[in-house]
C-alpha positions as a LaTeX table, in Angstrom:
\begin{tabular}{lrrr}
\hline
Residue & $x$ (\AA) & $y$ (\AA) & $z$ (\AA) \\
\hline
Unk1 & $-0.01$ & 0.03 & $-0.02$ \\
Unk2 & 0.69 & 3.56 & 0.35 \\
Unk3 & 3.01 & 4.87 & 2.72 \\
Unk4 & 2.02 & 6.71 & 5.77 \\
Unk5 & 3.59 & 10.51 & 4.99 \\
Unk6 & 4.65 & 10.72 & 8.50 \\
Unk7 & 6.03 & 7.60 & 9.34 \\
Unk8 & 8.10 & 8.06 & 5.53 \\
Unk9 & 9.61 & 11.56 & 6.90 \\
Unk10 & 10.27 & 9.59 & 10.11 \\
Unk11 & 11.90 & 6.61 & 8.77 \\
Unk12 & 14.46 & 9.09 & 6.12 \\
Unk13 & 15.39 & 11.53 & 9.20 \\
Unk14 & 16.69 & 8.96 & 10.74 \\
Unk15 & 18.27 & 7.22 & 7.47 \\
Unk16 & 20.45 & 10.18 & 7.70 \\
Unk17 & 21.53 & 10.68 & 11.02 \\
Unk18 & 22.74 & 7.03 & 10.32 \\
Unk19 & 20.48 & 4.72 & 12.20 \\
Unk20 & 20.01 & 1.17 & 11.88 \\
Unk21 & 16.30 & 0.92 & 10.21 \\
Unk22 & 15.05 & $-2.55$ & 9.81 \\
Unk23 & 11.12 & $-3.48$ & 8.82 \\
Unk24 & 9.58 & $-5.75$ & 11.26 \\
Unk25 & 7.08 & $-8.12$ & 10.29 \\
Unk26 & 5.53 & $-11.61$ & 11.01 \\
Unk27 & 4.54 & $-11.50$ & 6.95 \\
Unk28 & 7.94 & $-13.12$ & 6.84 \\
Unk29 & 7.49 & $-15.77$ & 9.11 \\
Unk30 & 7.93 & $-19.12$ & 7.52 \\
Unk31 & 7.52 & $-17.45$ & 4.09 \\
Unk32 & 9.92 & $-20.42$ & 2.36 \\
Unk33 & 9.98 & $-18.17$ & $-0.83$ \\
Unk34 & 11.49 & $-15.41$ & 0.29 \\
Unk35 & 8.06 & $-13.39$ & $-1.92$ \\
Unk36 & 7.40 & $-11.63$ & 0.77 \\
Unk37 & 10.47 & $-9.96$ & 1.66 \\
Unk38 & 11.44 & $-9.48$ & $-1.92$ \\
Unk39 & 7.92 & $-7.31$ & $-2.35$ \\
Unk40 & 8.78 & $-5.74$ & 1.09 \\
Unk41 & 12.04 & $-4.87$ & $-0.39$ \\
Unk42 & 10.96 & $-3.19$ & $-3.35$ \\
Unk43 & 7.82 & $-1.28$ & $-1.85$ \\
Unk44 & 11.57 & 0.25 & 0.40 \\
Unk45 & 13.52 & 1.13 & $-2.85$ \\
Unk46 & 10.58 & 2.53 & $-4.54$ \\
Unk47 & 9.19 & 4.65 & $-1.39$ \\
Unk48 & 12.44 & 5.13 & 0.61 \\
Unk49 & 14.89 & 5.53 & $-1.89$ \\
Unk50 & 16.74 & 2.04 & $-0.63$ \\
Unk51 & 16.01 & $-1.33$ & 0.81 \\
Unk52 & 15.69 & $-2.18$ & 4.48 \\
Unk53 & 16.60 & $-5.12$ & 6.32 \\
Unk54 & 13.51 & $-7.23$ & 6.67 \\
Unk55 & 13.17 & $-9.32$ & 9.95 \\
Unk56 & 10.30 & $-10.89$ & 12.29 \\
Unk57 & 13.06 & $-11.69$ & 15.20 \\
Unk58 & 13.25 & $-9.43$ & 18.05 \\
Unk59 & 16.74 & $-8.43$ & 19.01 \\
Unk60 & 18.37 & $-7.27$ & 22.17 \\
Unk61 & 20.06 & $-4.79$ & 20.02 \\
Unk62 & 16.36 & $-2.67$ & 19.33 \\
Unk63 & 16.37 & 0.42 & 19.87 \\
Unk64 & 12.60 & 1.01 & 19.46 \\
Unk65 & 10.06 & $-0.85$ & 18.33 \\
Unk66 & 7.17 & 1.03 & 16.10 \\
Unk67 & 3.94 & $-0.37$ & 15.10 \\
Unk68 & $-0.29$ & 0.28 & 14.94 \\
Unk69 & $-1.06$ & $-2.45$ & 18.13 \\
Unk70 & 1.83 & $-2.35$ & 20.07 \\
Unk71 & 1.88 & $-0.62$ & 23.80 \\
Unk72 & 5.76 & $-0.57$ & 25.25 \\
Unk73 & 6.58 & $-1.31$ & 28.56 \\
Unk74 & 8.91 & 0.38 & 30.95 \\
Unk75 & 11.94 & $-2.59$ & 31.62 \\
Unk76 & 11.24 & $-4.57$ & 34.40 \\
Unk77 & 8.29 & $-2.33$ & 35.58 \\
Unk78 & 4.85 & $-3.33$ & 33.69 \\
Unk79 & 4.16 & 0.36 & 33.31 \\
Unk80 & 3.51 & 1.26 & 30.31 \\
Unk81 & 5.61 & 4.06 & 28.03 \\
Unk82 & 4.51 & 6.25 & 25.19 \\
Unk83 & 6.51 & 7.02 & 21.80 \\
Unk84 & 6.83 & 10.17 & 20.59 \\
\hline
\end{tabular}
């Protein structure tokens, strides 16, 4: 689909600042053909101007995870956080 303008601008800013940005999606889980990842990479090239890494695995090195359904929780407290 079409990119969300505010999120697209945010991602481009992060990339300009040298940040690592990845696409985190369950769509690649079990996709042995790699078709979903290819489609996502093509979308990134079209709208962002470069391919981004696509993954469905969280790592300890992740700083933030942006999602339309996730609720951020402060480590070891259970208190919810808001990203701005």
